[in-house]
XYZ file of C-alpha atoms in Angstrom:
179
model
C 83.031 92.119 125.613
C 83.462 93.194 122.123
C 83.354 90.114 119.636
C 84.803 91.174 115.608
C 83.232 88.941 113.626
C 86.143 88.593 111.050
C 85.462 87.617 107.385
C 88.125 86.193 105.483
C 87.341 85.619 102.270
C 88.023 88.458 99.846
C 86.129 86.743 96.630
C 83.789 89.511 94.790
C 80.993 86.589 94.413
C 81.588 84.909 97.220
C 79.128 84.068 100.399
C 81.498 85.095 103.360
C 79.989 88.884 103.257
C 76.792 87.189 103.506
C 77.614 84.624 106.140
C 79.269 87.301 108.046
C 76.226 89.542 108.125
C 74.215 86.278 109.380
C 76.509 85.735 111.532
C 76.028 89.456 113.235
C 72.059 89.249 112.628
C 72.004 85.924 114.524
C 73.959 87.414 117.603
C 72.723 90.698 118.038
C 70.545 89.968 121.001
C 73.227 88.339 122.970
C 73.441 89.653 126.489
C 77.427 90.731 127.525
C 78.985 91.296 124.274
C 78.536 93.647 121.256
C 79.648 92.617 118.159
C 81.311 94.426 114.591
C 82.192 93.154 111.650
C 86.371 92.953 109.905
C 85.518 92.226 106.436
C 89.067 91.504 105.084
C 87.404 92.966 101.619
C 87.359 96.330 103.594
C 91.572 96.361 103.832
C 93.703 96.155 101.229
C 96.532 94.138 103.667
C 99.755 93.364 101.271
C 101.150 90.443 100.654
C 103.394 89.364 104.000
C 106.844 90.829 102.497
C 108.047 93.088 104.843
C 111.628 93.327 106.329
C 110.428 93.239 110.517
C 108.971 90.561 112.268
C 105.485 91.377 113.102
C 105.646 90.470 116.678
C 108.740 93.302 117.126
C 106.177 95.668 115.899
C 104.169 95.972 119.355
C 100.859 97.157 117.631
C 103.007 100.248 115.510
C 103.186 98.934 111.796
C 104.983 100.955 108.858
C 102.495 100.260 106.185
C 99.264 102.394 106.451
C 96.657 99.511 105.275
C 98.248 96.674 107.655
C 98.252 99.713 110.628
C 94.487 100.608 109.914
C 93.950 96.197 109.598
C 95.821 96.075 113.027
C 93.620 98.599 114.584
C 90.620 97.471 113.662
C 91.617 94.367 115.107
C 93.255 95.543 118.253
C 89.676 96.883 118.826
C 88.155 93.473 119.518
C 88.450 91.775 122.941
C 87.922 88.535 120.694
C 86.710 86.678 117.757
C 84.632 84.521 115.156
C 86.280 84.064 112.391
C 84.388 83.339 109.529
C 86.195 80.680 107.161
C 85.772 79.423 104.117
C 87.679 76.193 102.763
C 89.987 76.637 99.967
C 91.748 72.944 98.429
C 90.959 71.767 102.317
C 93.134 74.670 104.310
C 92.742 77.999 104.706
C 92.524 80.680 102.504
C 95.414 82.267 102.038
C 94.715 85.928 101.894
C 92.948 85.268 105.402
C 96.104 83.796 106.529
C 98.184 86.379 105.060
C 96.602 88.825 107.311
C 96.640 87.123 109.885
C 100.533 86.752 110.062
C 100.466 90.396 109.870
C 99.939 91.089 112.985
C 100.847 89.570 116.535
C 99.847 91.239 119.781
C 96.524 92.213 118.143
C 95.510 88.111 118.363
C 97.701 87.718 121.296
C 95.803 86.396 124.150
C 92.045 86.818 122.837
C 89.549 83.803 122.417
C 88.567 82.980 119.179
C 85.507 80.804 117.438
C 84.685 79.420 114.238
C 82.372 79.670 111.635
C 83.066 77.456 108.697
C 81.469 77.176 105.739
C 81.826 74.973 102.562
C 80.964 71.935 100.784
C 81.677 70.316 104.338
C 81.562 73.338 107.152
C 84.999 73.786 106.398
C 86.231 71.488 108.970
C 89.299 70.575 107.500
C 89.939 74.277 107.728
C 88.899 74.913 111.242
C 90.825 72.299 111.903
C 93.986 73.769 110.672
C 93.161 77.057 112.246
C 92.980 75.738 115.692
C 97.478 75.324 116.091
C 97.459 79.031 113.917
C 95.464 80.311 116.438
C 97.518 78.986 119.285
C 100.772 80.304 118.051
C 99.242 83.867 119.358
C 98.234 82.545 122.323
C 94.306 82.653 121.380
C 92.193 80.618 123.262
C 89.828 78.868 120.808
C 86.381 77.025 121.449
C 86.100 73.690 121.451
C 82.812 73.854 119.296
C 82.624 74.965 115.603
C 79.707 76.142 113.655
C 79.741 74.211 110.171
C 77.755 75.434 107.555
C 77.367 73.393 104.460
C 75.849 75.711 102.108
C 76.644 73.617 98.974
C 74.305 71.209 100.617
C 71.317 71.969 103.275
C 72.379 75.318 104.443
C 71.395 76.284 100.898
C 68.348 76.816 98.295
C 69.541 76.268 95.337
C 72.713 79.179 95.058
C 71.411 80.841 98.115
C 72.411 81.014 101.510
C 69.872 79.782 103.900
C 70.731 78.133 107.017
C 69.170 75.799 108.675
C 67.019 77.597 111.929
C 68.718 75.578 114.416
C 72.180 76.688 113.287
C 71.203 80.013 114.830
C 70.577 78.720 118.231
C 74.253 76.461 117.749
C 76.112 79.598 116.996
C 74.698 81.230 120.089
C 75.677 78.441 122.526
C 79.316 78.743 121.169
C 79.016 82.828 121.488
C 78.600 81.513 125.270
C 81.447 79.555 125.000
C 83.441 82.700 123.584
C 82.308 84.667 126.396
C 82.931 82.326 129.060
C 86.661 82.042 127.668
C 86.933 85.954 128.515
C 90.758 87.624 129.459
Protein backbone atom coordinates (compact mmCIF):
# COMPACT_ATOMS: atom_id res chain seq x y z
CA UNK A 1 0.00 0.00 0.00
CA UNK A 2 1.35 3.32 -0.82
CA UNK A 3 0.74 5.90 2.11
CA UNK A 4 1.45 10.07 0.85
CA UNK A 5 2.26 11.61 3.73
CA UNK A 6 0.62 15.03 2.82
CA UNK A 7 1.90 18.33 4.34
CA UNK A 8 -0.30 21.14 4.42
CA UNK A 9 1.12 23.94 5.59
CA UNK A 10 2.79 26.18 3.03
CA UNK A 11 4.53 28.72 5.74
CA UNK A 12 8.39 29.41 4.68
CA UNK A 13 9.31 29.11 8.63
CA UNK A 14 7.06 26.83 9.53
CA UNK A 15 7.55 23.10 11.18
CA UNK A 16 5.17 21.02 8.85
CA UNK A 17 8.30 20.26 6.34
CA UNK A 18 9.93 19.12 9.37
CA UNK A 19 7.12 17.16 10.93
CA UNK A 20 6.49 15.68 7.63
CA UNK A 21 10.01 14.38 7.20
CA UNK A 22 9.58 12.83 10.90
CA UNK A 23 6.76 11.63 10.03
CA UNK A 24 8.42 9.53 6.91
CA UNK A 25 11.70 8.79 9.11
CA UNK A 26 9.46 7.30 11.84
CA UNK A 27 7.61 4.93 9.30
CA UNK A 28 10.08 3.80 7.04
CA UNK A 29 10.47 0.36 8.48
CA UNK A 30 6.86 -0.44 8.38
CA UNK A 31 6.17 -3.79 6.81
CA UNK A 32 3.16 -3.53 3.81
CA UNK A 33 3.28 -0.02 2.84
CA UNK A 34 5.81 2.45 1.31
CA UNK A 35 5.45 5.82 1.93
CA UNK A 36 6.21 9.55 -0.13
CA UNK A 37 5.85 12.72 0.80
CA UNK A 38 2.98 15.77 -0.95
CA UNK A 39 4.47 18.81 0.42
CA UNK A 40 1.72 21.33 -0.60
CA UNK A 41 4.93 23.89 -0.72
CA UNK A 42 5.98 21.71 -3.78
CA UNK A 43 2.54 22.89 -5.92
CA UNK A 44 1.60 26.06 -6.57
CA UNK A 45 -2.48 24.90 -6.45
CA UNK A 46 -4.65 28.30 -7.17
CA UNK A 47 -7.01 29.61 -5.29
CA UNK A 48 -10.46 27.32 -5.78
CA UNK A 49 -12.00 29.75 -8.62
CA UNK A 50 -12.62 27.74 -11.38
CA UNK A 51 -15.87 27.52 -13.50
CA UNK A 52 -16.35 23.19 -13.21
CA UNK A 53 -17.10 21.31 -10.33
CA UNK A 54 -14.18 19.29 -9.38
CA UNK A 55 -15.95 16.08 -9.00
CA UNK A 56 -17.17 16.43 -13.03
CA UNK A 57 -13.54 16.50 -13.68
CA UNK A 58 -12.93 12.56 -13.26
CA UNK A 59 -9.11 12.96 -12.48
CA UNK A 60 -8.59 15.38 -16.02
CA UNK A 61 -8.15 19.05 -14.64
CA UNK A 62 -7.60 22.22 -17.01
CA UNK A 63 -5.06 23.96 -14.93
CA UNK A 64 -1.50 22.43 -15.19
CA UNK A 65 -0.45 22.94 -11.30
CA UNK A 66 -3.93 21.50 -9.86
CA UNK A 67 -3.42 18.43 -12.75
CA UNK A 68 0.28 17.76 -11.59
CA UNK A 69 -1.37 18.29 -7.49
CA UNK A 70 -4.08 15.70 -8.62
CA UNK A 71 -1.58 13.28 -9.85
CA UNK A 72 0.57 13.24 -7.30
CA UNK A 73 -2.25 12.51 -5.25
CA UNK A 74 -4.03 10.00 -7.37
CA UNK A 75 -0.69 8.14 -6.80
CA UNK A 76 -1.40 7.30 -3.16
CA UNK A 77 -3.62 4.35 -2.15
CA UNK A 78 -4.06 6.58 1.11
CA UNK A 79 -3.03 9.10 3.58
CA UNK A 80 -1.56 11.05 6.71
CA UNK A 81 -2.19 14.24 6.54
CA UNK A 82 -0.08 16.36 8.37
CA UNK A 83 -2.05 19.43 9.98
CA UNK A 84 -1.32 22.26 11.55
CA UNK A 85 -4.00 24.47 13.51
CA UNK A 86 -4.70 27.82 12.24
CA UNK A 87 -7.43 30.19 14.69
CA UNK A 88 -8.68 26.39 15.74
CA UNK A 89 -9.65 24.98 11.98
CA UNK A 90 -7.81 24.17 9.26
CA UNK A 91 -5.57 25.91 7.26
CA UNK A 92 -6.94 27.16 4.49
CA UNK A 93 -4.51 26.72 1.70
CA UNK A 94 -4.60 22.91 2.82
CA UNK A 95 -8.23 23.04 2.42
CA UNK A 96 -8.13 24.87 -0.71
CA UNK A 97 -6.39 22.00 -2.24
CA UNK A 98 -8.13 19.76 -1.02
CA UNK A 99 -11.49 20.92 -2.65
CA UNK A 100 -9.57 20.74 -5.74
CA UNK A 101 -9.84 17.58 -6.37
CA UNK A 102 -12.51 14.70 -5.83
CA UNK A 103 -11.96 11.16 -7.07
CA UNK A 104 -8.27 11.50 -6.11
CA UNK A 105 -9.57 11.34 -2.08
CA UNK A 106 -12.50 9.35 -3.10
CA UNK A 107 -12.59 6.16 -1.28
CA UNK A 108 -8.93 6.10 0.35
CA UNK A 109 -8.28 5.95 4.23
CA UNK A 110 -6.83 8.73 5.72
CA UNK A 111 -4.87 9.55 9.28
CA UNK A 112 -3.83 12.40 11.17
CA UNK A 113 -0.99 14.05 12.34
CA UNK A 114 -1.66 17.25 14.18
CA UNK A 115 0.47 19.51 15.48
CA UNK A 116 0.15 22.82 17.49
CA UNK A 117 -0.08 24.48 20.71
CA UNK A 118 -2.64 21.54 21.43
CA UNK A 119 -1.99 18.58 18.62
CA UNK A 120 -4.26 20.39 16.59
CA UNK A 121 -7.25 18.60 17.73
CA UNK A 122 -9.67 21.09 17.13
CA UNK A 123 -8.42 20.74 13.59
CA UNK A 124 -8.45 17.04 13.24
CA UNK A 125 -11.51 17.31 14.48
CA UNK A 126 -12.90 19.38 11.75
CA UNK A 127 -11.13 17.32 9.18
CA UNK A 128 -12.79 14.15 10.09
CA UNK A 129 -16.74 15.31 8.18
CA UNK A 130 -14.15 17.00 5.19
CA UNK A 131 -12.76 13.85 4.85
CA UNK A 132 -16.02 11.99 4.71
CA UNK A 133 -17.55 14.11 2.07
CA UNK A 134 -15.00 12.04 -0.37
CA UNK A 135 -15.84 9.05 1.00
CA UNK A 136 -12.32 8.61 2.95
CA UNK A 137 -12.27 6.33 5.58
CA UNK A 138 -10.42 8.01 8.49
CA UNK A 139 -8.79 6.43 11.74
CA UNK A 140 -10.22 6.64 14.76
CA UNK A 141 -6.79 7.55 16.45
CA UNK A 142 -4.85 10.85 15.92
CA UNK A 143 -1.28 11.60 16.53
CA UNK A 144 -1.10 15.06 18.50
CA UNK A 145 1.97 16.73 18.67
CA UNK A 146 2.30 19.70 20.90
CA UNK A 147 5.45 21.18 19.87
CA UNK A 148 4.82 24.58 21.57
CA UNK A 149 4.95 22.49 24.66
CA UNK A 150 6.84 18.93 25.24
CA UNK A 151 7.26 17.87 21.72
CA UNK A 152 9.71 20.78 21.70
CA UNK A 153 13.29 22.16 22.99
CA UNK A 154 13.05 25.38 23.14
CA UNK A 155 12.04 26.43 19.08
CA UNK A 156 12.89 22.97 18.01
CA UNK A 157 11.04 20.10 17.06
CA UNK A 158 11.67 17.13 19.16
CA UNK A 159 9.12 14.65 19.88
CA UNK A 160 8.65 12.79 22.52
CA UNK A 161 10.18 8.85 21.74
CA UNK A 162 6.99 7.27 22.41
CA UNK A 163 5.15 9.38 19.83
CA UNK A 164 7.06 7.30 17.31
CA UNK A 165 5.79 4.02 18.42
CA UNK A 166 1.88 5.91 18.59
CA UNK A 167 2.20 6.94 15.03
CA UNK A 168 3.11 3.42 14.04
CA UNK A 169 0.13 1.72 15.74
CA UNK A 170 -2.18 4.17 13.79
CA UNK A 171 -0.02 3.40 10.39
CA UNK A 172 -1.60 -0.17 11.39
CA UNK A 173 -4.77 1.22 11.69
CA UNK A 174 -4.33 2.92 8.11
CA UNK A 175 -3.38 -0.28 6.72
CA UNK A 176 -5.94 -2.36 8.19
CA UNK A 177 -8.60 0.22 6.70
CA UNK A 178 -7.16 -0.85 3.12
CA UNK A 179 -9.71 -0.61 -0.31
Amino acid sequence: MRIGVFVGSIRREGRGATIGKWVLDSVADVAGAEFGLVDLKDFNVPLLDVPYMPAGCEGSYPDPEVQRFADAVASYDGFIFVTPEYNGGVPGPMKNAVDHLMVEWSGKPVAFVGYGGNGAARAVTAWRPIVKNFKMRDVENALALNVFGEDAQGEEFAPRPEKAEELKAIVAELLKEEA
